[in-house]
PDB file of C-alpha atoms and ligand atoms in Angstrom:
ATOM      1  CA  MET L 488      -8.479  -3.126 -15.651  1.00  0.00           C
ATOM      2  CA  GLN L 489      -5.335  -3.807 -13.598  1.00  0.00           C
ATOM      3  CA  ILE L 490      -4.345  -2.523  -9.815  1.00  0.00           C
ATOM      4  CA  LEU L 491      -1.170  -3.492  -7.873  1.00  0.00           C
ATOM      5  CA  LEU L 492      -1.067  -3.818  -4.615  1.00  0.00           C
ATOM      6  CA  LEU L 493       2.218  -3.360  -2.847  1.00  0.00           C
ATOM      7  CA  ASN L 494       3.366  -4.195   0.536  1.00  0.00           C
ATOM      8  CA  GLY L 495       6.466  -3.261   2.037  1.00  0.00           C
ATOM      9  CA  PRO L 496       9.230  -5.005   4.909  1.00  0.00           C
ATOM     10  CA  ASN L 497       7.747  -6.426   7.325  1.00  0.00           C
ATOM     11  CA  LEU L 498       4.700  -6.698   6.427  1.00  0.00           C
ATOM     12  CA  ASN L 499       4.956 -10.962   5.414  1.00  0.00           C
ATOM     13  CA  MET L 500       5.079 -10.302   9.110  1.00  0.00           C
ATOM     14  CA  LEU L 501       2.031  -9.627  10.180  1.00  0.00           C
ATOM     15  CA  GLY L 502      -0.729 -11.744  12.518  1.00  0.00           C
ATOM     16  CA  LYS L 503       2.599 -12.938  13.982  1.00  0.00           C
ATOM     17  CA  ARG L 504       4.487  -8.890  14.087  1.00  0.00           C
ATOM     18  CA  GLU L 505       2.858  -6.904  16.975  1.00  0.00           C
ATOM     19  CA  PRO L 506      -1.019  -7.443  16.897  1.00  0.00           C
ATOM     20  CA  ASP L 507      -2.141  -5.460  19.699  1.00  0.00           C
ATOM     21  CA  VAL L 508      -0.684  -2.657  16.688  1.00  0.00           C
ATOM     22  CA  TYR L 509      -1.363  -4.358  13.134  1.00  0.00           C
ATOM     23  CA  GLY L 510      -3.771  -6.510  13.995  1.00  0.00           C
ATOM     24  CA  SER L 511      -4.041 -10.681  13.680  1.00  0.00           C
ATOM     25  CA  ARG L 512      -4.816 -10.891   9.609  1.00  0.00           C
ATOM     26  CA  THR L 513      -1.982 -12.374   7.689  1.00  0.00           C
ATOM     27  CA  LEU L 514      -1.092 -10.731   4.469  1.00  0.00           C
ATOM     28  CA  ALA L 515      -2.007 -13.814   2.167  1.00  0.00           C
ATOM     29  CA  ASP L 516      -5.417 -13.578   4.421  1.00  0.00           C
ATOM     30  CA  ILE L 517      -5.215  -9.848   3.415  1.00  0.00           C
ATOM     31  CA  GLU L 518      -4.729 -10.958  -0.946  1.00  0.00           C
ATOM     32  CA  ARG L 519      -7.049 -13.285  -0.576  1.00  0.00           C
ATOM     33  CA  THR L 520      -9.658 -11.534   0.804  1.00  0.00           C
ATOM     34  CA  LEU L 521      -8.928  -7.893  -1.884  1.00  0.00           C
ATOM     35  CA  SER L 522      -8.510 -10.553  -4.993  1.00  0.00           C
ATOM     36  CA  THR L 523     -11.869 -11.847  -4.382  1.00  0.00           C
ATOM     37  CA  ALA L 524     -13.652  -8.714  -3.566  1.00  0.00           C
ATOM     38  CA  ALA L 525     -11.554  -6.834  -7.087  1.00  0.00           C
ATOM     39  CA  GLN L 526     -12.570  -9.859  -8.982  1.00  0.00           C
ATOM     40  CA  ALA L 527     -16.041  -9.696  -8.397  1.00  0.00           C
ATOM     41  CA  LYS L 528     -15.575  -5.840 -10.113  1.00  0.00           C
ATOM     42  CA  ASP L 529     -13.791  -7.690 -13.446  1.00  0.00           C
ATOM     43  CA  VAL L 530     -10.324  -6.124 -11.536  1.00  0.00           C
ATOM     44  CA  GLN L 531      -7.134  -8.012 -12.171  1.00  0.00           C
ATOM     45  CA  LEU L 532      -5.466  -7.649  -8.273  1.00  0.00           C
ATOM     46  CA  VAL L 533      -1.446  -8.191  -8.693  1.00  0.00           C
ATOM     47  CA  CYS L 534      -0.236  -8.731  -5.407  1.00  0.00           C
ATOM     48  CA  VAL L 535       3.832  -8.918  -4.634  1.00  0.00           C
ATOM     49  CA  GLN L 536       5.282  -7.793  -0.630  1.00  0.00           C
ATOM     50  CA  SER L 537       8.988  -7.129  -0.360  1.00  0.00           C
ATOM     51  CA  ASN L 538      11.586  -6.074   1.952  1.00  0.00           C
ATOM     52  CA  SER L 539      14.370  -4.931   0.069  1.00  0.00           C
ATOM     53  CA  GLU L 540      13.841  -1.302  -1.286  1.00  0.00           C
ATOM     54  CA  HIS L 541      14.781  -2.046  -4.883  1.00  0.00           C
ATOM     55  CA  VAL L 542      12.609  -4.814  -5.523  1.00  0.00           C
ATOM     56  CA  LEU L 543       9.500  -2.672  -4.960  1.00  0.00           C
ATOM     57  CA  ILE L 544      11.588   0.404  -7.179  1.00  0.00           C
ATOM     58  CA  ASP L 545      11.881  -2.368 -10.018  1.00  0.00           C
ATOM     59  CA  LYS L 546       7.904  -3.309 -10.038  1.00  0.00           C
ATOM     60  CA  ILE L 547       6.896  -0.173 -10.069  1.00  0.00           C
ATOM     61  CA  HIS L 548       9.044   0.927 -13.046  1.00  0.00           C
ATOM     62  CA  ALA L 549       7.983  -3.068 -14.774  1.00  0.00           C
ATOM     63  CA  SER L 550       3.976  -1.474 -13.995  1.00  0.00           C
ATOM     64  CA  ALA L 551       4.233   1.744 -16.161  1.00  0.00           C
ATOM     65  CA  ALA L 552       2.941   0.239 -19.497  1.00  0.00           C
ATOM     66  CA  ASP L 553       0.042  -2.572 -17.429  1.00  0.00           C
ATOM     67  CA  VAL L 554      -1.340  -1.450 -14.418  1.00  0.00           C
ATOM     68  CA  ASN L 555      -3.968   1.698 -13.975  1.00  0.00           C
ATOM     69  CA  GLY L 556      -3.819   1.825 -10.248  1.00  0.00           C
ATOM     70  CA  ILE L 557      -1.687   1.347  -7.172  1.00  0.00           C
ATOM     71  CA  ILE L 558      -2.587   0.431  -3.718  1.00  0.00           C
ATOM     72  CA  ILE L 559       0.903   0.979  -1.627  1.00  0.00           C
ATOM     73  CA  ASN L 560       1.691   0.086   2.334  1.00  0.00           C
ATOM     74  CA  PRO L 561       5.194   1.577   2.305  1.00  0.00           C
ATOM     75  CA  ALA L 562       5.373  -0.160   6.209  1.00  0.00           C
ATOM     76  CA  ALA L 563       8.845   1.938   7.495  1.00  0.00           C
ATOM     77  CA  PHE L 564      10.018   2.954   3.503  1.00  0.00           C
ATOM     78  CA  THR L 565       7.285   5.632   4.714  1.00  0.00           C
ATOM     79  CA  HIS L 566       9.633   6.906   6.455  1.00  0.00           C
ATOM     80  CA  THR L 567      12.688   6.980   4.798  1.00  0.00           C
ATOM     81  CA  SER L 568      12.428   6.160   0.923  1.00  0.00           C
ATOM     82  CA  VAL L 569      12.899   9.105  -1.421  1.00  0.00           C
ATOM     83  CA  ALA L 570      13.845   6.543  -4.444  1.00  0.00           C
ATOM     84  CA  LEU L 571      10.728   4.744  -3.564  1.00  0.00           C
ATOM     85  CA  ARG L 572       8.530   8.283  -4.238  1.00  0.00           C
ATOM     86  CA  ASP L 573      10.644   9.031  -7.477  1.00  0.00           C
ATOM     87  CA  ALA L 574       9.598   6.175  -8.568  1.00  0.00           C
ATOM     88  CA  LEU L 575       5.978   6.389  -8.275  1.00  0.00           C
ATOM     89  CA  LEU L 576       6.674  10.084  -9.551  1.00  0.00           C
ATOM     90  CA  SER L 577       8.631   8.236 -12.536  1.00  0.00           C
ATOM     91  CA  VAL L 578       5.369   6.007 -13.767  1.00  0.00           C
ATOM     92  CA  ASN L 579       2.789   9.029 -12.886  1.00  0.00           C
ATOM     93  CA  ILE L 580       0.291   6.101 -11.986  1.00  0.00           C
ATOM     94  CA  PRO L 581      -1.705   7.019  -9.492  1.00  0.00           C
ATOM     95  CA  PHE L 582      -1.714   5.823  -5.573  1.00  0.00           C
ATOM     96  CA  ILE L 583      -3.516   5.403  -2.251  1.00  0.00           C
ATOM     97  CA  GLU L 584      -1.258   4.849   0.746  1.00  0.00           C
ATOM     98  CA  VAL L 585      -2.163   3.157   3.053  1.00  0.00           C
ATOM     99  CA  HIS L 586      -1.354   2.510   6.821  1.00  0.00           C
ATOM    100  CA  LEU L 587      -3.182   0.081   9.173  1.00  0.00           C
ATOM    101  CA  SER L 588      -2.054   1.521  12.108  1.00  0.00           C
ATOM    102  CA  ASN L 589      -2.676   5.002  13.034  1.00  0.00           C
ATOM    103  CA  VAL L 590       0.834   6.445  12.397  1.00  0.00           C
ATOM    104  CA  HIS L 591      -0.129   9.922  14.107  1.00  0.00           C
ATOM    105  CA  LYS L 592      -0.890   8.002  17.089  1.00  0.00           C
ATOM    106  CA  ARG L 593       2.567   6.908  17.410  1.00  0.00           C
ATOM    107  CA  GLU L 594       6.314   8.232  17.622  1.00  0.00           C
ATOM    108  CA  ALA L 595       6.783  11.476  15.793  1.00  0.00           C
ATOM    109  CA  PHE L 596       9.706   9.711  13.434  1.00  0.00           C
ATOM    110  CA  ARG L 597       6.171   7.740  12.529  1.00  0.00           C
ATOM    111  CA  HIS L 598       3.923  11.473  11.245  1.00  0.00           C
ATOM    112  CA  HIS L 599       6.410  11.931   8.032  1.00  0.00           C
ATOM    113  CA  SER L 600       5.341  10.789   4.820  1.00  0.00           C
ATOM    114  CA  TYR L 601       7.270  10.884   1.512  1.00  0.00           C
ATOM    115  CA  PHE L 602       4.256  10.158   0.045  1.00  0.00           C
ATOM    116  CA  SER L 603       1.213  11.622   0.925  1.00  0.00           C
ATOM    117  CA  ASP L 604       1.559  14.455  -0.923  1.00  0.00           C
ATOM    118  CA  ILE L 605       1.418  12.407  -3.713  1.00  0.00           C
ATOM    119  CA  ALA L 606      -1.131   9.971  -3.146  1.00  0.00           C
ATOM    120  CA  ILE L 607      -4.672  10.835  -3.929  1.00  0.00           C
ATOM    121  CA  GLY L 608      -5.932   9.824  -0.734  1.00  0.00           C
ATOM    122  CA  THR L 609      -4.479   8.271   2.373  1.00  0.00           C
ATOM    123  CA  ILE L 610      -6.008   5.284   4.766  1.00  0.00           C
ATOM    124  CA  VAL L 611      -4.173   4.918   8.466  1.00  0.00           C
ATOM    125  CA  GLY L 612      -5.548   3.614  11.574  1.00  0.00           C
ATOM    126  CA  LEU L 613      -8.328   1.338   9.838  1.00  0.00           C
ATOM    127  CA  GLY L 614      -6.361  -2.223  10.526  1.00  0.00           C
ATOM    128  CA  ALA L 615      -6.442  -4.099   7.004  1.00  0.00           C
ATOM    129  CA  ASN L 616     -10.454  -3.001   6.345  1.00  0.00           C
ATOM    130  CA  GLY L 617      -8.123  -0.065   4.851  1.00  0.00           C
ATOM    131  CA  TYR L 618      -7.220  -1.769   1.864  1.00  0.00           C
ATOM    132  CA  GLU L 619     -10.809  -2.894   1.132  1.00  0.00           C
ATOM    133  CA  TYR L 620     -11.715   1.212   1.165  1.00  0.00           C
ATOM    134  CA  ALA L 621      -8.601   1.652  -0.100  1.00  0.00           C
ATOM    135  CA  LEU L 622      -9.395  -0.800  -3.934  1.00  0.00           C
ATOM    136  CA  ASP L 623     -13.183   0.694  -3.371  1.00  0.00           C
ATOM    137  CA  ALA L 624     -11.923   4.094  -3.791  1.00  0.00           C
ATOM    138  CA  LEU L 625      -9.081   3.809  -6.502  1.00  0.00           C
ATOM    139  CA  ILE L 626     -11.695   1.204  -8.501  1.00  0.00           C
ATOM    140  CA  LYS L 627     -14.408   4.409  -8.535  1.00  0.00           C
ATOM    141  CA  GLN L 628     -11.407   6.773  -8.619  1.00  0.00           C
ATOM    142  CA  LEU L 629     -10.161   4.966 -12.235  1.00  0.00           C
ATOM    143  CA  GLN L 630     -14.047   4.551 -13.488  1.00  0.00           C
ATOM    144  CA  HIS L 631     -14.544   8.138 -13.518  1.00  0.00           C
ATOM    145  CA  SER L 632     -10.872   9.233 -15.162  1.00  0.00           C
TER     146      SER L 632
HETATM  147  C1  LIG O 584       2.700   0.751   8.866  1.00  0.00           C
HETATM  148  C2  LIG O 584       3.414   2.031   9.422  1.00  0.00           C
HETATM  149  C3  LIG O 584       4.836   2.365   9.488  1.00  0.00           C
HETATM  150  O1  LIG O 584       5.579   3.288  10.944  1.00  0.00           O
HETATM  151  C4  LIG O 584       5.554   0.969  10.445  1.00  0.00           C
HETATM  152  O2  LIG O 584       6.627   1.451  10.123  1.00  0.00           O
HETATM  153  C5  LIG O 584       5.203  -0.344   9.530  1.00  0.00           C
HETATM  154  C6  LIG O 584       3.599  -0.591   8.852  1.00  0.00           C
HETATM  155  C7  LIG O 584       1.291   0.360   9.397  1.00  0.00           C
HETATM  156  O3  LIG O 584       1.002  -0.128   8.267  1.00  0.00           O
HETATM  157  O4  LIG O 584       0.567   0.762  10.378  1.00  0.00           O
HETATM  158  O5  LIG O 584       5.591  -1.525   9.132  1.00  0.00           O
HETATM  159  O6  LIG O 584       2.782   1.214   7.300  1.00  0.00           O
END
């Protein structure tokens, strides 16, 4: 089984970026923890972060043949990107949406997501642990489908 972990803009700055909001763990640390957890379950995890919408879209298109599920934190694109939403719809790969912060407690413009209504589920506000919960849930979901 192969799972793609996609992280959007500014998430390469985790650890330095607003640590009171996003925590102190770096993206490399999160990816390492998740890859180890995936390996233990015989799952191959491919990790991609980009600040650019087209790189994320191209990666989703290229995943159509061999990726079984996606964990995505679209970051600021959550609230703006019809193009990224359409890319996920175009490949029909089941996905879970993750946000480190509780976007519903924050500014009004963060309350709307272009992804939540087409995701299997969403995990918000649980920090970096949210990615681990998403991996566990996605693997269980894929094993039972
Ligand atoms: C975020 C929330 C978004 O509103 C924000 O633009 C981010 C990170 C989160 O993980 O909490 O970049 O997706």
